[in-house]
XYZ file of C-alpha atoms in Angstrom:
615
model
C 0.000 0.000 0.000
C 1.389 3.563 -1.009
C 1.079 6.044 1.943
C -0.483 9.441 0.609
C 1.896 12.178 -0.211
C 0.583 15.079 2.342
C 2.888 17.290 1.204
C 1.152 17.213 -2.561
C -2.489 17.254 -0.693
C -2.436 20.880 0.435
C -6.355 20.189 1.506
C -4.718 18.217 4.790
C -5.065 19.984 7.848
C -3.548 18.924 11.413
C -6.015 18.325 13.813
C -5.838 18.448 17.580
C -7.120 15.443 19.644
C -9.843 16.229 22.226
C -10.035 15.467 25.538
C -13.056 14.384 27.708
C -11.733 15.980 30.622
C -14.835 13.406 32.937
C -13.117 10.479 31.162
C -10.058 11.421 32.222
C -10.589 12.293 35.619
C -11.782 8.859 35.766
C -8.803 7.011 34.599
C -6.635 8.801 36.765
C -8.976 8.140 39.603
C -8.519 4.283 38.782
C -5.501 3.652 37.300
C -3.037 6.007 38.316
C -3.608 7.400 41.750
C -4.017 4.773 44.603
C -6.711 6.903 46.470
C -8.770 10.802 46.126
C -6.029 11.714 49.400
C -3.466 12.591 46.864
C -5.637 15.830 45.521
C -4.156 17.071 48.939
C -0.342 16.322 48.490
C -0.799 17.605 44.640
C -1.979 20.882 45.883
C 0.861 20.893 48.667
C 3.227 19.625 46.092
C 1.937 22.723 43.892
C 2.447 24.997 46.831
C 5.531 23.636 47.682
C 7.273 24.452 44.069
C 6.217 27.622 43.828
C 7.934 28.552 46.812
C 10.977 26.805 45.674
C 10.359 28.919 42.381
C 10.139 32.364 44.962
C 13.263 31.680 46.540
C 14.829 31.467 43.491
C 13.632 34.870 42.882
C 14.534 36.381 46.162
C 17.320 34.238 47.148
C 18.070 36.803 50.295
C 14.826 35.879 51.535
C 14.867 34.421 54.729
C 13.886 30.549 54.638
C 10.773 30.619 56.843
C 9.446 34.295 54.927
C 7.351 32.502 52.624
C 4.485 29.673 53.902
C 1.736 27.418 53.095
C -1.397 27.953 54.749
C -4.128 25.196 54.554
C -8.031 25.739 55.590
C -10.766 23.244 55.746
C -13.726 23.868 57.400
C -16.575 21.391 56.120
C -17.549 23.203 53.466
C -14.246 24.338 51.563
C -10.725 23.158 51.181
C -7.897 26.307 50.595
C -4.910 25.696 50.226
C -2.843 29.288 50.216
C 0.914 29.832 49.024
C 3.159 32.395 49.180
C 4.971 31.422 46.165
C 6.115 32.720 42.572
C 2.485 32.610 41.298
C 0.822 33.105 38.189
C 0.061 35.802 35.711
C -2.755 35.792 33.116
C -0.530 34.359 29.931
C 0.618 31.738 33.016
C -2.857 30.909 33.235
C -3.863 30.153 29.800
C -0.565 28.045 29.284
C -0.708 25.837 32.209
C -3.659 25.663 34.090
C -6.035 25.355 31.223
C -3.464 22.576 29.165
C -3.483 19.145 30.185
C 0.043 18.019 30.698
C 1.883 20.901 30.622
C 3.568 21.489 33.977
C 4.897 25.183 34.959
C 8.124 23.758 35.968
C 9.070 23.040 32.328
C 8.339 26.249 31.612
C 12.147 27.631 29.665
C 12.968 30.015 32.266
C 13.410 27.708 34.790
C 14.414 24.336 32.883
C 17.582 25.140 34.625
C 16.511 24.765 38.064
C 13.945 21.496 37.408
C 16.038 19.386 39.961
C 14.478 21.910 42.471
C 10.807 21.048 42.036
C 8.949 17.805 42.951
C 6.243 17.514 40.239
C 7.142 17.318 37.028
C 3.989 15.666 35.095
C 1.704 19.077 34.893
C -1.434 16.782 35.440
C -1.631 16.963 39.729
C -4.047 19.788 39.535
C -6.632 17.212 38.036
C -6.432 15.540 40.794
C -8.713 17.585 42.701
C -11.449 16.957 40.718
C -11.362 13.703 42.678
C -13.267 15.146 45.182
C -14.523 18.558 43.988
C -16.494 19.366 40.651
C -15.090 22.955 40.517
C -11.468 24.348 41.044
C -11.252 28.142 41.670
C -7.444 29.253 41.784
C -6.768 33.204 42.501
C -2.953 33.827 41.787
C -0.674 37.124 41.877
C 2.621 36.744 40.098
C 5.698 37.950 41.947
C 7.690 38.757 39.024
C 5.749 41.614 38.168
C 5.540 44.026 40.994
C 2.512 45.498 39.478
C 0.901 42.297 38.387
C -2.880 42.311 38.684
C -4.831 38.949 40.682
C -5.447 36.458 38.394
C -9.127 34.219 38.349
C -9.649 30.918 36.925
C -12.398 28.513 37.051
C -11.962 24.968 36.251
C -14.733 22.638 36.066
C -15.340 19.199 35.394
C -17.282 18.969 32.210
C -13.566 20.815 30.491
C -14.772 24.233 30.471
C -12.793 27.208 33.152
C -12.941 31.072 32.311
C -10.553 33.579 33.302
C -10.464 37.208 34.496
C -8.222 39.828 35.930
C -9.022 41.129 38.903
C -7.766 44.162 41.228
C -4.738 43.823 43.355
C -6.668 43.898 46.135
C -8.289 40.600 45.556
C -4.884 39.030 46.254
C -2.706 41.658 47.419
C 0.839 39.406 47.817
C 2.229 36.635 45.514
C 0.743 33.765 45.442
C -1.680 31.240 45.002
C -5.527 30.476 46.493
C -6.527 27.161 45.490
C -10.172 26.291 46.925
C -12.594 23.387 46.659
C -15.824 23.010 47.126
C -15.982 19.601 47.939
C -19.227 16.894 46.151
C -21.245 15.185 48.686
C -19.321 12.051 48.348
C -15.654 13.052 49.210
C -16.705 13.743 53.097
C -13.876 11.391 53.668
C -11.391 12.938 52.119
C -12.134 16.490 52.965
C -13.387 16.538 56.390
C -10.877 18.881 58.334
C -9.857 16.118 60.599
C -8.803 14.460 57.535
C -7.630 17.536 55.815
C -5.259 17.908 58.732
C -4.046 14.360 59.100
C -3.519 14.012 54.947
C -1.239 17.269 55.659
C 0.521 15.206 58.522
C 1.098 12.845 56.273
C 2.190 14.138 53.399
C 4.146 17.286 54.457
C 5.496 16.683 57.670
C 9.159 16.700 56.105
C 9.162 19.923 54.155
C 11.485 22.597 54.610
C 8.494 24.863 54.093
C 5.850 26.284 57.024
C 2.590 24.958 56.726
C -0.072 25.426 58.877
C -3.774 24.288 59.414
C -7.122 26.151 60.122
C -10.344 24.294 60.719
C -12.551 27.303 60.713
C -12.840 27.219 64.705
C -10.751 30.895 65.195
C -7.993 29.675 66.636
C -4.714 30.426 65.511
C -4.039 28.315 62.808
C -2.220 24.553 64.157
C 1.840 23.674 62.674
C 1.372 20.662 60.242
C 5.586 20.435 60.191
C 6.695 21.959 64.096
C 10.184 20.217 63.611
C 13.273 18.899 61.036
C 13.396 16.169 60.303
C 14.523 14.193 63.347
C 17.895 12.891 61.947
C 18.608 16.861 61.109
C 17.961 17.774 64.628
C 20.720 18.918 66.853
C 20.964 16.966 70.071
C 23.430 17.447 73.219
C 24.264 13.582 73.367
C 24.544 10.880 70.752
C 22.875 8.537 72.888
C 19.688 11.178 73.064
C 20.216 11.257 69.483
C 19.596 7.486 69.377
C 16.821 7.246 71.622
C 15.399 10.334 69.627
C 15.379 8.139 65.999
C 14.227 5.331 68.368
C 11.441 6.929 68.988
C 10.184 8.138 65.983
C 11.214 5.090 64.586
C 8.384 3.467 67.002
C 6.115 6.471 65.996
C 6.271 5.756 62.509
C 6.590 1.955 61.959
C 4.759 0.721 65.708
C 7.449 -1.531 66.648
C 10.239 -0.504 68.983
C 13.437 -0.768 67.110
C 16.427 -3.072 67.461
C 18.757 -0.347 66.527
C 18.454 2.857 64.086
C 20.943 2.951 61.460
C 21.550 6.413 60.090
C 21.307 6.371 56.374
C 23.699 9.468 54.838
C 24.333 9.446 50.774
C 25.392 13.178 50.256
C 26.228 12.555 46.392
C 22.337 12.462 46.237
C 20.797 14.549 48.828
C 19.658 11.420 50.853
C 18.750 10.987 54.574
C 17.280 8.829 56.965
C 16.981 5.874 59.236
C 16.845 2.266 58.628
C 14.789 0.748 61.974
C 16.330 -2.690 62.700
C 12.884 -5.170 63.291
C 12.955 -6.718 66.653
C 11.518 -10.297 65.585
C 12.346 -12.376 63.057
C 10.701 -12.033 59.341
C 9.252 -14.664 57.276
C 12.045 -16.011 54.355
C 11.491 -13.641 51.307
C 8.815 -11.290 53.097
C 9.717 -7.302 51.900
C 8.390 -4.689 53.805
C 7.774 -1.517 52.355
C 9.962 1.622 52.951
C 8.537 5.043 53.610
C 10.375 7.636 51.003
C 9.944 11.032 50.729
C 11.353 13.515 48.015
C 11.988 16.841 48.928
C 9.890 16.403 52.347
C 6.951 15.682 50.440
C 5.627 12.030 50.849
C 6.005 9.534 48.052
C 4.877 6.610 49.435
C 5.142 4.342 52.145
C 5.355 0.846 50.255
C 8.533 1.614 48.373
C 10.325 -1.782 48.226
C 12.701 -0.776 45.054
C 15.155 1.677 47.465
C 16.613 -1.825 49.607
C 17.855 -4.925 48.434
C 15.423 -8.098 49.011
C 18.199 -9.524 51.325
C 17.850 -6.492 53.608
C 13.918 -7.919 54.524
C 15.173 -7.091 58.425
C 15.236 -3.631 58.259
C 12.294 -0.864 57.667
C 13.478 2.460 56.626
C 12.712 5.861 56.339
C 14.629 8.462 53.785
C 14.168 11.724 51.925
C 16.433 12.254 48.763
C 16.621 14.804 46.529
C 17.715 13.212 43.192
C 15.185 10.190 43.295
C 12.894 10.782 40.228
C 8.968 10.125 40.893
C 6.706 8.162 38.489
C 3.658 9.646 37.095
C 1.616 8.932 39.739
C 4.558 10.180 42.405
C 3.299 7.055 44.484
C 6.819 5.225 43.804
C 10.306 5.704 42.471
C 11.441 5.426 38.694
C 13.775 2.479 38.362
C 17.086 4.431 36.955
C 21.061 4.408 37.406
C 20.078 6.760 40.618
C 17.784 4.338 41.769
C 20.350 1.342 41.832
C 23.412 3.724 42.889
C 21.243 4.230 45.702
C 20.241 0.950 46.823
C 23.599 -0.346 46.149
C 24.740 2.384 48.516
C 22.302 1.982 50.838
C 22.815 -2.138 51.123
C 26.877 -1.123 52.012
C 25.429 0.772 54.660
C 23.587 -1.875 56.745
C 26.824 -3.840 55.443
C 28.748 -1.478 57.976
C 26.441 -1.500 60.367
C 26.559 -5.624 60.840
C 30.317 -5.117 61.002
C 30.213 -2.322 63.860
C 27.600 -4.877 66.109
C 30.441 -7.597 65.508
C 33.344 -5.379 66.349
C 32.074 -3.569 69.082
C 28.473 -4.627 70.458
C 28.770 -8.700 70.861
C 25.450 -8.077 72.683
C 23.636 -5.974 69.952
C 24.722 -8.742 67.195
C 23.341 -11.687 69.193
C 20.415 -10.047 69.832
C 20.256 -8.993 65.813
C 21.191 -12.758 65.292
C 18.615 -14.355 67.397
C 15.968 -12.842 65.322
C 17.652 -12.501 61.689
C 20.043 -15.060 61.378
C 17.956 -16.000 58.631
C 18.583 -12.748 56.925
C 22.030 -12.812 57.554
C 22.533 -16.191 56.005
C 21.203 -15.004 53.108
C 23.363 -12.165 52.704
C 26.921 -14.054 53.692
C 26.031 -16.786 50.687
C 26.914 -13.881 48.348
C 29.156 -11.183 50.445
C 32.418 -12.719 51.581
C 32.931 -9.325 53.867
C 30.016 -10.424 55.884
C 30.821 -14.684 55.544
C 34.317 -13.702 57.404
C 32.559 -11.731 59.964
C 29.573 -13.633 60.631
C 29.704 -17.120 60.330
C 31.326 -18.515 63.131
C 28.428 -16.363 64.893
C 25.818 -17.319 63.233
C 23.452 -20.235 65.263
C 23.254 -23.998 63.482
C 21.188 -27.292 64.194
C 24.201 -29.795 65.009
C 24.474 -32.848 67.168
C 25.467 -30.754 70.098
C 22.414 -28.574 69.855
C 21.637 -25.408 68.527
C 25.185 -23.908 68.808
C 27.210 -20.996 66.732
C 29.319 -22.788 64.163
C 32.627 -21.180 65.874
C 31.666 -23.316 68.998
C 31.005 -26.048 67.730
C 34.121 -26.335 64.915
C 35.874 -26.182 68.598
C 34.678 -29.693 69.605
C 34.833 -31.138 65.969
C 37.850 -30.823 63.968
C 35.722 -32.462 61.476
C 32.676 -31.227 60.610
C 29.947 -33.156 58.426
C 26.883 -31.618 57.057
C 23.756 -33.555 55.768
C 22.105 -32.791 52.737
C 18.397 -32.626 54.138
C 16.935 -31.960 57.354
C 15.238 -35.659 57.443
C 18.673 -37.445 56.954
C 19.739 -35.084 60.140
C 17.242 -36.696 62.244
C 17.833 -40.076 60.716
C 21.298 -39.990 62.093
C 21.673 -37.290 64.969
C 21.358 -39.284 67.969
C 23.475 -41.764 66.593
C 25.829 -39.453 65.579
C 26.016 -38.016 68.555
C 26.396 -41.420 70.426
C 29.675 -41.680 68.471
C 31.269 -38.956 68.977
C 30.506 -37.278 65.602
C 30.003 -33.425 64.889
C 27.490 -32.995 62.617
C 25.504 -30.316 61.139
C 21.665 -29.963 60.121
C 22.303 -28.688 56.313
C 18.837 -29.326 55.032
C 17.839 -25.623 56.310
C 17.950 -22.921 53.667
C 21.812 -21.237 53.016
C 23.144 -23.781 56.170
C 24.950 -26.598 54.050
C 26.636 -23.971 51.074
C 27.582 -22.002 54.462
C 28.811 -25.062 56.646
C 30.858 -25.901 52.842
C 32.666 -22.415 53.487
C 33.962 -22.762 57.154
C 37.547 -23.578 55.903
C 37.941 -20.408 54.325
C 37.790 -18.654 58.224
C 39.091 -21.904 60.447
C 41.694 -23.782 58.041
C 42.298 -25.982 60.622
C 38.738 -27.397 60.286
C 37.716 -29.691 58.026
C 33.861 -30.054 56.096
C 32.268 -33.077 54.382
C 29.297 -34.291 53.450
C 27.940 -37.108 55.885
C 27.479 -40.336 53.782
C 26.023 -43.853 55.138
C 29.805 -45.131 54.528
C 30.817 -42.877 57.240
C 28.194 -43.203 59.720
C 28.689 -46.849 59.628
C 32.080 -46.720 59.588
C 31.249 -45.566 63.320
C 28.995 -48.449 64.066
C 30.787 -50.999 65.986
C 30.713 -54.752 64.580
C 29.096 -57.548 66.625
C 31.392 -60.726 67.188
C 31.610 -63.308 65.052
C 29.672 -65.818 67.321
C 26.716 -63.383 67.238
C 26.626 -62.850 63.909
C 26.443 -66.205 62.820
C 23.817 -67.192 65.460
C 21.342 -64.355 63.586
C 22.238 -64.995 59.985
C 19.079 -67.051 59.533
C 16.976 -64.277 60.686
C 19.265 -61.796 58.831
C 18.525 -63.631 55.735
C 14.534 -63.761 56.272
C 14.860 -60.147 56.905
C 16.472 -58.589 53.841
C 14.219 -61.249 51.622
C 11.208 -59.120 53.814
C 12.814 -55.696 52.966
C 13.649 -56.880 48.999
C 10.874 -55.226 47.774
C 12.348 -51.880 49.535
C 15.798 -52.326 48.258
C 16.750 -52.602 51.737
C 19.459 -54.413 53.280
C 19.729 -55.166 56.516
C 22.955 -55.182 59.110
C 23.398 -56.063 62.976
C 25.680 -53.366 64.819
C 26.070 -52.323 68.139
C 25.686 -48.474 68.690
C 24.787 -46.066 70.943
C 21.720 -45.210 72.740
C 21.225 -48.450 73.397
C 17.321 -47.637 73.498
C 17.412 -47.636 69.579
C 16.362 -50.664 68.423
C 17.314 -49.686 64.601
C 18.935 -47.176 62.174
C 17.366 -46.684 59.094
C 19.817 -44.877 56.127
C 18.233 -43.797 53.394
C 18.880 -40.746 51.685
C 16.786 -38.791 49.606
C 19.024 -39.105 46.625
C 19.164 -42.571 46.662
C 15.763 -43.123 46.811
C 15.370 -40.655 44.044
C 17.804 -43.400 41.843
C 16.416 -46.631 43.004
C 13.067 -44.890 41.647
C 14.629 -43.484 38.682
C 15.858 -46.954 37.895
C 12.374 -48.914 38.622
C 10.575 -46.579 35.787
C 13.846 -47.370 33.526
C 12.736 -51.657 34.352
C 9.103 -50.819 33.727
C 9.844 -48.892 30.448
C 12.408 -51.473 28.959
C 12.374 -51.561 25.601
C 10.823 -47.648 24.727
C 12.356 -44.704 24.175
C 11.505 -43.793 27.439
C 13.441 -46.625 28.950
C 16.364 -45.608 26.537
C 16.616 -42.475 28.207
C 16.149 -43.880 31.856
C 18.466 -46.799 31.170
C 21.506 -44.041 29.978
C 21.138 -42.505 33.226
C 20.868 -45.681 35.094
C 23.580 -45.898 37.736
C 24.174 -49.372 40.356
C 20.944 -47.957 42.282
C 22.071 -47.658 45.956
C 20.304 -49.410 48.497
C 18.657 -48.283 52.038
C 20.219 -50.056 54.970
C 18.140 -51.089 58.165
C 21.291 -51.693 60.617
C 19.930 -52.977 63.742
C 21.299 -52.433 67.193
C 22.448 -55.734 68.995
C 22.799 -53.622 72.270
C 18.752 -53.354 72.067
C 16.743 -56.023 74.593
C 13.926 -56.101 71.537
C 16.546 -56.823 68.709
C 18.101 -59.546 70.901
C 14.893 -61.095 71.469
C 14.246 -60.335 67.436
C 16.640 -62.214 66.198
C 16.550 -65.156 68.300
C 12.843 -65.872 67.162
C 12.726 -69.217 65.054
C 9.414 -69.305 63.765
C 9.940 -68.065 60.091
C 6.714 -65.387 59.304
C 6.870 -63.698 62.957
C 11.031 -63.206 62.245
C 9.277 -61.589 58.758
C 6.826 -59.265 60.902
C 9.401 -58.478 63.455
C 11.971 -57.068 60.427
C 9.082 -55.188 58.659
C 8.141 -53.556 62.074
C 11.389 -52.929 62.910
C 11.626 -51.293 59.836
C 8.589 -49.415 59.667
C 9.664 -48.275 63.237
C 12.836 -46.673 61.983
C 11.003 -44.863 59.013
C 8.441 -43.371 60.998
C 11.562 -42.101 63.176
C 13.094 -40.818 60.543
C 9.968 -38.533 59.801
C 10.611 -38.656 56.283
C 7.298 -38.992 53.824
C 6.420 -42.612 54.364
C 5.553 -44.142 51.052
C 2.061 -45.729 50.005
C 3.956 -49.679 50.522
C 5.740 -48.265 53.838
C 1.815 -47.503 55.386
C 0.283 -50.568 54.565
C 3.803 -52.472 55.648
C 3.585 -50.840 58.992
C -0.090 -51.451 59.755
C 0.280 -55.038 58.321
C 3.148 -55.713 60.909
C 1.531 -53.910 63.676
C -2.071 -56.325 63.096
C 0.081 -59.549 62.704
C 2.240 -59.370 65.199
C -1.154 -58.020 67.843
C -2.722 -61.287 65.985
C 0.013 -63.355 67.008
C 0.345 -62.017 70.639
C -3.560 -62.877 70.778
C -3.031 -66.615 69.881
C -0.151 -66.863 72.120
C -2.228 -65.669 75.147
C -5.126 -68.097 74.319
């Protein structure tokens, strides 16, 4: 298809698409703001860069001269600046042009990084809540500038008119609302006052609230920010953050960490959590830019290893999405949470170095979280790990402790094979270590690199039986006939079966069986079943000698003793299947489908024999 030549059609005529200002009201309403509240921190946003805009002006100004005053009484919602403000062309350029925002305006492109907003949609916002926007404005750049009128209303149409001085004798900007019936919530002066709490109680700016009662009008921002405070001793410094810490977040914190970039104009305080947090679980962050609120869910500023810490910052640099409800992910953006991940880095270090009390208090509740971060930071690996806590065979010890006992440590691969083997383990005199937890066997694997002396492997049934002591040859022969009945019971588990003396003696068996090796014996039984198919091509050039479970039963035990004496042939059968079903309940692994109806068949044969024998 040829495209027409417009150049040749002189007839053609550009066209300018039209708006329906209700429609898009609408979408904004539900899709790009979260809630009506934010028509409040728009107009305080507003407010906030037109005084930004007036300083720039008036730079000898002193910083408290100009203010934002905020009125809500029921009926209206003002929100009053002392900022650059507006003249008529001003008027007719921005107000009445979607998307156009003053702050692009040329003669301050040069100072954007200044101003929060930078979308020219926010004053939309308030018709979220109102159906008419009446803005009076005075420009300061022209001392003789007449007030400025305009009417905005919701079905697109606004007029404008000039009006005397007197109507707005200083610069500045009236915004007021006349809220609908059905934004009560939002614009109740309770509310009003609370959304200005929220939103503003970080700017550098005065604002104040009057709810129409006569009083003199209450501070929405009394105080700095608390990290900017000065105080006359760092510990009433730390109890200071502590506390509004608490104030913000509800919880008490561990610590406060202070959070200092200067490269990008960022502050704050990262509250350390005081209980331990769910694997994985991110808490959001509350971020302000420029003192105004951005949100209070901002997960992108942290790493997702750093899920023990909730902070609070405001940064100058960080660039707002459209909605200015989170953060634009940019080269800032990661420079920043890079930066910001090296400083609870620090902070970990400074517990170890100096505050043994403060890190085992941080590890009882986040060793978790730690964990996680020394698998991929070798700073914190070195400093950490022989601190951080471990299941072993001597309890729940710090691996530093218990590479002490153990010169050799071994690690199982899964938390079932642990208790499979830990009180035997124990019994002999070996050290070792519940890997099955997330991070705990890769970090167990990494010891050497801090104790050389020590020595890691993985546990194996080799080794564990290696430990077992061997009965004499006298008693081994005497239960080979029951030995024999027993592994022809336990065929159909690819179980063998041993006699071993081992401590506690109160353990009648030991059942080793590792996940992996079940994994191949099952592997291999599909690769029998599909013989002869592709399938079983596949299966077969995997196949491997399947390794087998082993039931090793304890001689030392009064009920193995009396087992293996027995010379009726089926009860010696039930005996071995219960002893086995005994140990594979014990080693709380799944039990298979066969292992159930093996155990319950045991259990009823050997209660039916008992019966007989007592009649």
């Amino acid at each position: 298809m040829t495209l027409p030549d417009t150049a040749s059609h002189p007839t053609a005529a550009d066209r300018t698409f039209q708006v329906d200002l209700r429609g898009l009201v609408d979408l904004l309403s539900h899709h790009l703001y979260s809630s009506p509240r934010v028509y409040l921190r728009e107009l305080l946003q507003n407010a906030v860069d037109a005084l930004t805009a007036r300083h720039n002006l008036e730079p000898d100004a002193p910083a408290d001269a100009f203010g934002i005053r905020l009125y809500a009484d029921g009926s209206v919602v003002r929100v009053e600046d002392d900022g650059v403000g507006l003249t008529e062309d001003d008027v007719h350029t921005f107000l009445a042009t979607i998307g156009r925002s003053s702050k692009r305006a040329e003669r301050i492109a040069e100072q954007r990084a200044d101003f929060i907003g930078q979308f020219g949609i926010g004053l939309l916002s308030c018709f979220l809540v109102a159906d008419e926007i009446h803005v009076v404005s005075r420009s300061a750049r022209t001392p003789d500038a007449p007030a400025v009128e305009w009417r905005g209303r919701g079905d697109g149409s606004y007029t404008v008119r000039t009006l005397p001085v007197s109507a707005r004798p200083r610069p500045g900007t009236t915004v007021t609302l006349t809220p609908r019936a059905d934004a009560g919530e939002w614009t109740r002066p309770a509310q009003v006052q609370a959304l200005a709490r929220q939103f503003g109680s970080l700017l550098r700016h005065p604002v104040t609230f009057d709810d129409g009662s006569g009083g003199p009008g209450a501070r929405v921002n009394p105080e700095p920010a608390p990290w900017a405070r000065a105080y006359p001793t760092p510990g009433a410094r730390s109890r200071a953050l502590a506390a509004y810490g608490e104030e913000v977040f509800g919880f008490k914190p561990l610590d406060t960490i202070d959070l200092d970039l200067p490269a990008v104009g960022l502050k704050g305080i990262a509250c350390v959590l005081p209980e331990t947090v769910p694997t994985g679980r991110r808490h959001g962050h509350r971020v302000h830019v420029k003192g105004m609120l951005l949100s209070e869910q901002a997960e992108e500023v942290l790493p997702e290893w750093a899920f023990f810490v909730r902070c609070v910052v405001d940064a100058e640099s960080l660039r707002p999405t459209a909605s200015r409800e989170s953060l634009y992910e940019d080269d800032t953006l990661a420079a920043v949470r890079d930066a910001l991940a090296e400083r609870l880095r620090s902070w970990i270090s400074r517990a170890a170095a100096s505050d043994p009390d403060l890190l085992a208090r941080f590890l009882r509740a986040h060793h978790l979280a730690v964990k996680s971060l020394a698998v991929h930071d070798d700073e914190i690996l070195r400093m950490l790990l022989p601190w951080l806590p471990f299941e072993t065979t001597d309890g729940s010890t710090s691996l530093d402790e218990f590479a002490r006992a153990h010169r050799t440590v071994l690690v199982t691969s899964s938390v079932e094979e642990f208790r499979q083997v830990a009180a035997i383990a124990s019994a002999a005199g070996l050290g070792v270590v519940n890997g099955g937890y997330t991070y705990d066997r890769e970090l167990v694997h990494r010891l050497p690199e801090i104790r050389p002396e020590v020595s890691v492997a993985d546990l194996d049934p080799a080794t564990l039986t290696a430990h077992l002591d061997p009965v004499d040859r006298e008693t081994e022969l005497a239960a080979a006939a029951y030995l024999s009945l027993a592994r022809d019971a336990l065929a159909v588990f690819d179980c063998d079966v041993a006699l071993r003396t081992f401590q506690p003696a109160s353990a009648p068996a030991l059942l080793i069986d590792s996940r992996e090796a079940r994994h191949e014996r099952t592997r291999s039984q599909l690769a029998r079943e599909q013989d002869g198919g592709v399938w079983g091509d596949i299966l077969g050039a995997l196949r491997q000698e399947a390794p087998r479970a082993q039931l090793i039963l304890n001689q030392l035990n009064p009920l193995v003793r009396t087992a293996t004496a027995i010379d009726e042939p089926e009860l010696a059968r039930t005996s071995a299947e219960a002893l086995y079903g005994q140990a594979a309940m014990l080693s709380r692994r799944p039990l298979r489908p066969a292992e159930s109806s093996l155990i319950n068949r045991s259990f009823l044969n050997l209660l039916a024999h008992a019966l007989r024998k007592d009649s």
